[in-house]
Amino acid sequence: PGGKSQVEYWTEFGAYLEKQGARFRAPKPYPSNWMAWGLGRAGIQLLAIANAKEIMVGVDIDSREHPTWYRKLEQQRDVIEAELGFELEWAEKPLNKFSMLRLRNSTGIHDKKSWPRAQKWMLQAMDSIDRVFRPHVKELDDAPPPEMELSED
């Protein structure tokens, strides 16, 4: 969608967050396909992404400021995904500013009739990711990650 419909979508999403009593503050709507919220520390954020083809919720990790965080979280992937109850796409991007984790839904926002369904899904995913990631994020430090241990079978 163009800038006008993006602003409209985020405005309505903000109203939905308030109506639901969500812990996330309504975003300041601007013409962008994403909005971000903190996860308790600088260098990692929760993202909601909406475009004509799909909606996504995920986590962006600042790989330049915290080059070890992605791998430390990835070493806990099984635990994190079990706590979430769903799998994420994991993409380490060491040459880019951000490494990313994503949950995708094929509901796009090109049709306003899909917005209520998109907003409900988005908030549920945001709640789950926020709840599960916060304690893991709190434990992160910038020390090199321990090497993954090989199991002896």
PDB file of C-alpha atoms in Angstrom:
ATOM      1  CA  PRO A   1       0.000   0.000   0.000  1.00  0.00           C
ATOM      2  CA  GLY A   2       1.012   3.556  -0.489  1.00  0.00           C
ATOM      3  CA  GLY A   3       1.889   5.964   2.283  1.00  0.00           C
ATOM      4  CA  LYS A   4      -1.696   7.055   2.904  1.00  0.00           C
ATOM      5  CA  SER A   5      -3.026   3.541   3.423  1.00  0.00           C
ATOM      6  CA  GLN A   6      -0.012   2.644   5.612  1.00  0.00           C
ATOM      7  CA  VAL A   7      -0.765   5.610   7.870  1.00  0.00           C
ATOM      8  CA  GLU A   8      -4.421   4.550   7.938  1.00  0.00           C
ATOM      9  CA  TYR A   9      -3.534   0.935   8.810  1.00  0.00           C
ATOM     10  CA  TRP A  10      -1.199   1.924  11.675  1.00  0.00           C
ATOM     11  CA  THR A  11      -3.749   4.460  12.961  1.00  0.00           C
ATOM     12  CA  GLU A  12      -6.387   1.723  13.106  1.00  0.00           C
ATOM     13  CA  PHE A  13      -3.896  -0.741  14.615  1.00  0.00           C
ATOM     14  CA  GLY A  14      -3.119   1.799  17.350  1.00  0.00           C
ATOM     15  CA  ALA A  15      -6.829   2.158  18.099  1.00  0.00           C
ATOM     16  CA  TYR A  16      -7.110  -1.651  18.187  1.00  0.00           C
ATOM     17  CA  LEU A  17      -4.205  -1.880  20.672  1.00  0.00           C
ATOM     18  CA  GLU A  18      -5.876   0.671  22.947  1.00  0.00           C
ATOM     19  CA  LYS A  19      -9.288  -0.996  22.667  1.00  0.00           C
ATOM     20  CA  GLN A  20      -7.743  -4.372  23.579  1.00  0.00           C
ATOM     21  CA  GLY A  21      -5.878  -2.887  26.560  1.00  0.00           C
ATOM     22  CA  ALA A  22      -2.634  -4.175  25.041  1.00  0.00           C
ATOM     23  CA  ARG A  23       0.649  -3.497  26.801  1.00  0.00           C
ATOM     24  CA  PHE A  24       1.994  -1.996  23.576  1.00  0.00           C
ATOM     25  CA  ARG A  25       1.602   1.728  23.072  1.00  0.00           C
ATOM     26  CA  ALA A  26      -0.165   2.801  19.931  1.00  0.00           C
ATOM     27  CA  PRO A  27       2.471   3.618  17.318  1.00  0.00           C
ATOM     28  CA  LYS A  28       2.748   7.110  15.912  1.00  0.00           C
ATOM     29  CA  PRO A  29       1.398   6.409  12.432  1.00  0.00           C
ATOM     30  CA  TYR A  30       3.663   7.302   9.550  1.00  0.00           C
ATOM     31  CA  PRO A  31       4.033   5.991   5.992  1.00  0.00           C
ATOM     32  CA  SER A  32       6.078   2.891   6.711  1.00  0.00           C
ATOM     33  CA  ASN A  33       5.455  -0.836   6.426  1.00  0.00           C
ATOM     34  CA  TRP A  34       6.800  -1.466   9.940  1.00  0.00           C
ATOM     35  CA  MET A  35       6.512  -0.282  13.533  1.00  0.00           C
ATOM     36  CA  ALA A  36       8.806  -1.181  16.444  1.00  0.00           C
ATOM     37  CA  TRP A  37       8.570  -1.608  20.211  1.00  0.00           C
ATOM     38  CA  GLY A  38      11.291  -2.284  22.768  1.00  0.00           C
ATOM     39  CA  LEU A  39      12.006  -5.670  24.309  1.00  0.00           C
ATOM     40  CA  GLY A  40      13.567  -4.369  27.508  1.00  0.00           C
ATOM     41  CA  ARG A  41      17.053  -3.454  26.217  1.00  0.00           C
ATOM     42  CA  ALA A  42      18.602  -1.263  23.575  1.00  0.00           C
ATOM     43  CA  GLY A  43      19.825  -3.187  20.555  1.00  0.00           C
ATOM     44  CA  ILE A  44      16.861  -5.535  20.145  1.00  0.00           C
ATOM     45  CA  GLN A  45      13.305  -4.705  19.175  1.00  0.00           C
ATOM     46  CA  LEU A  46       9.930  -6.222  18.436  1.00  0.00           C
ATOM     47  CA  LEU A  47       8.619  -5.413  14.967  1.00  0.00           C
ATOM     48  CA  ALA A  48       5.196  -5.503  13.358  1.00  0.00           C
ATOM     49  CA  ILE A  49       5.326  -5.406   9.561  1.00  0.00           C
ATOM     50  CA  ALA A  50       2.391  -4.978   7.200  1.00  0.00           C
ATOM     51  CA  ASN A  51       2.354  -4.813   3.424  1.00  0.00           C
ATOM     52  CA  ALA A  52       0.004  -5.705   0.584  1.00  0.00           C
ATOM     53  CA  LYS A  53       1.108  -9.355   0.441  1.00  0.00           C
ATOM     54  CA  GLU A  54       1.660 -10.366   4.070  1.00  0.00           C
ATOM     55  CA  ILE A  55       1.945  -9.358   7.684  1.00  0.00           C
ATOM     56  CA  MET A  56       4.824 -10.307   9.961  1.00  0.00           C
ATOM     57  CA  VAL A  57       5.866 -10.000  13.561  1.00  0.00           C
ATOM     58  CA  GLY A  58       9.451 -10.469  14.554  1.00  0.00           C
ATOM     59  CA  VAL A  59      12.578  -9.443  16.348  1.00  0.00           C
ATOM     60  CA  ASP A  60      15.451  -7.362  14.989  1.00  0.00           C
ATOM     61  CA  ILE A  61      18.830  -7.671  16.698  1.00  0.00           C
ATOM     62  CA  ASP A  62      21.457  -4.971  16.169  1.00  0.00           C
ATOM     63  CA  SER A  63      24.331  -7.162  14.979  1.00  0.00           C
ATOM     64  CA  ARG A  64      26.837  -4.319  14.865  1.00  0.00           C
ATOM     65  CA  GLU A  65      26.311  -3.214  18.460  1.00  0.00           C
ATOM     66  CA  HIS A  66      25.750  -6.730  19.824  1.00  0.00           C
ATOM     67  CA  PRO A  67      27.403  -9.252  17.477  1.00  0.00           C
ATOM     68  CA  THR A  68      26.928 -12.209  19.864  1.00  0.00           C
ATOM     69  CA  TRP A  69      23.233 -11.812  20.682  1.00  0.00           C
ATOM     70  CA  TYR A  70      21.797 -13.572  17.623  1.00  0.00           C
ATOM     71  CA  ARG A  71      23.896 -16.698  18.178  1.00  0.00           C
ATOM     72  CA  LYS A  72      23.128 -16.751  21.906  1.00  0.00           C
ATOM     73  CA  LEU A  73      19.406 -16.638  21.170  1.00  0.00           C
ATOM     74  CA  GLU A  74      19.784 -19.181  18.375  1.00  0.00           C
ATOM     75  CA  GLN A  75      21.442 -21.593  20.820  1.00  0.00           C
ATOM     76  CA  GLN A  76      18.176 -21.379  22.800  1.00  0.00           C
ATOM     77  CA  ARG A  77      16.020 -21.754  19.688  1.00  0.00           C
ATOM     78  CA  ASP A  78      14.348 -25.032  20.715  1.00  0.00           C
ATOM     79  CA  VAL A  79      13.452 -23.653  24.150  1.00  0.00           C
ATOM     80  CA  ILE A  80      12.251 -20.316  22.722  1.00  0.00           C
ATOM     81  CA  GLU A  81      10.098 -21.929  20.040  1.00  0.00           C
ATOM     82  CA  ALA A  82       8.656 -24.431  22.553  1.00  0.00           C
ATOM     83  CA  GLU A  83       7.724 -21.502  24.821  1.00  0.00           C
ATOM     84  CA  LEU A  84       6.200 -19.642  21.861  1.00  0.00           C
ATOM     85  CA  GLY A  85       4.288 -22.654  20.567  1.00  0.00           C
ATOM     86  CA  PHE A  86       5.376 -21.862  16.998  1.00  0.00           C
ATOM     87  CA  GLU A  87       8.531 -21.704  14.899  1.00  0.00           C
ATOM     88  CA  LEU A  88      10.223 -18.538  13.705  1.00  0.00           C
ATOM     89  CA  GLU A  89      12.324 -17.898  10.615  1.00  0.00           C
ATOM     90  CA  TRP A  90      15.868 -17.179  11.842  1.00  0.00           C
ATOM     91  CA  ALA A  91      18.179 -15.105   9.626  1.00  0.00           C
ATOM     92  CA  GLU A  92      21.615 -14.118  10.842  1.00  0.00           C
ATOM     93  CA  LYS A  93      22.872 -11.252   8.708  1.00  0.00           C
ATOM     94  CA  PRO A  94      26.393 -10.478   9.957  1.00  0.00           C
ATOM     95  CA  LEU A  95      27.110  -8.055   7.103  1.00  0.00           C
ATOM     96  CA  ASN A  96      23.903  -6.096   7.718  1.00  0.00           C
ATOM     97  CA  LYS A  97      22.971  -3.949  10.674  1.00  0.00           C
ATOM     98  CA  PHE A  98      20.198  -6.303  11.817  1.00  0.00           C
ATOM     99  CA  SER A  99      19.777 -10.052  12.137  1.00  0.00           C
ATOM    100  CA  MET A 100      16.103 -11.001  12.042  1.00  0.00           C
ATOM    101  CA  LEU A 101      13.561 -13.438  13.395  1.00  0.00           C
ATOM    102  CA  ARG A 102      10.163 -13.523  11.682  1.00  0.00           C
ATOM    103  CA  LEU A 103       6.726 -15.051  11.946  1.00  0.00           C
ATOM    104  CA  ARG A 104       4.764 -14.624   8.688  1.00  0.00           C
ATOM    105  CA  ASN A 105       1.073 -14.620   7.845  1.00  0.00           C
ATOM    106  CA  SER A 106      -0.164 -14.485   4.251  1.00  0.00           C
ATOM    107  CA  THR A 107      -2.891 -11.983   5.146  1.00  0.00           C
ATOM    108  CA  GLY A 108      -1.967  -8.779   3.353  1.00  0.00           C
ATOM    109  CA  ILE A 109      -3.437  -5.378   4.100  1.00  0.00           C
ATOM    110  CA  HIS A 110      -4.360  -4.489   0.513  1.00  0.00           C
ATOM    111  CA  ASP A 111      -8.003  -5.182   1.372  1.00  0.00           C
ATOM    112  CA  LYS A 112      -9.375  -3.227   4.342  1.00  0.00           C
ATOM    113  CA  LYS A 113     -11.748  -6.089   5.084  1.00  0.00           C
ATOM    114  CA  SER A 114      -8.716  -8.144   6.153  1.00  0.00           C
ATOM    115  CA  TRP A 115      -7.528  -5.546   8.684  1.00  0.00           C
ATOM    116  CA  PRO A 116      -9.447  -6.829  11.745  1.00  0.00           C
ATOM    117  CA  ARG A 117      -8.094 -10.364  11.174  1.00  0.00           C
ATOM    118  CA  ALA A 118      -4.585  -9.007  10.527  1.00  0.00           C
ATOM    119  CA  GLN A 119      -4.645  -6.835  13.647  1.00  0.00           C
ATOM    120  CA  LYS A 120      -5.857  -9.676  15.876  1.00  0.00           C
ATOM    121  CA  TRP A 121      -3.141 -12.030  14.579  1.00  0.00           C
ATOM    122  CA  MET A 122      -0.490  -9.322  14.868  1.00  0.00           C
ATOM    123  CA  LEU A 123      -1.327  -8.542  18.498  1.00  0.00           C
ATOM    124  CA  GLN A 124      -1.416 -12.242  19.463  1.00  0.00           C
ATOM    125  CA  ALA A 125       2.001 -12.804  17.878  1.00  0.00           C
ATOM    126  CA  MET A 126       3.414  -9.636  19.487  1.00  0.00           C
ATOM    127  CA  ASP A 127       2.131 -10.721  22.910  1.00  0.00           C
ATOM    128  CA  SER A 128       3.699 -14.177  22.566  1.00  0.00           C
ATOM    129  CA  ILE A 129       7.050 -12.925  21.297  1.00  0.00           C
ATOM    130  CA  ASP A 130       7.226 -10.168  23.916  1.00  0.00           C
ATOM    131  CA  ARG A 131       6.347 -12.582  26.749  1.00  0.00           C
ATOM    132  CA  VAL A 132       8.843 -15.244  25.671  1.00  0.00           C
ATOM    133  CA  PHE A 133      11.746 -13.052  24.555  1.00  0.00           C
ATOM    134  CA  ARG A 134      11.876 -10.546  27.435  1.00  0.00           C
ATOM    135  CA  PRO A 135      13.446 -12.956  29.964  1.00  0.00           C
ATOM    136  CA  HIS A 136      15.924 -14.243  27.339  1.00  0.00           C
ATOM    137  CA  VAL A 137      16.855 -10.700  26.301  1.00  0.00           C
ATOM    138  CA  LYS A 138      17.448  -9.740  29.935  1.00  0.00           C
ATOM    139  CA  GLU A 139      20.117 -12.463  30.191  1.00  0.00           C
ATOM    140  CA  LEU A 140      22.063 -11.408  27.075  1.00  0.00           C
ATOM    141  CA  ASP A 141      25.588 -10.048  27.389  1.00  0.00           C
ATOM    142  CA  ASP A 142      28.287  -9.264  24.853  1.00  0.00           C
ATOM    143  CA  ALA A 143      30.695 -12.050  25.868  1.00  0.00           C
ATOM    144  CA  PRO A 144      31.435 -14.582  23.149  1.00  0.00           C
ATOM    145  CA  PRO A 145      28.836 -17.369  23.140  1.00  0.00           C
ATOM    146  CA  PRO A 146      29.891 -20.759  24.453  1.00  0.00           C
ATOM    147  CA  GLU A 147      30.324 -23.243  21.640  1.00  0.00           C
ATOM    148  CA  MET A 148      27.354 -25.471  21.137  1.00  0.00           C
ATOM    149  CA  GLU A 149      27.974 -28.807  22.810  1.00  0.00           C
ATOM    150  CA  LEU A 150      27.753 -31.947  20.755  1.00  0.00           C
ATOM    151  CA  SER A 151      25.519 -34.599  22.228  1.00  0.00           C
ATOM    152  CA  GLU A 152      27.046 -38.015  22.689  1.00  0.00           C
ATOM    153  CA  ASP A 153      24.628 -40.665  21.448  1.00  0.00           C
TER     154      ASP A 153
END
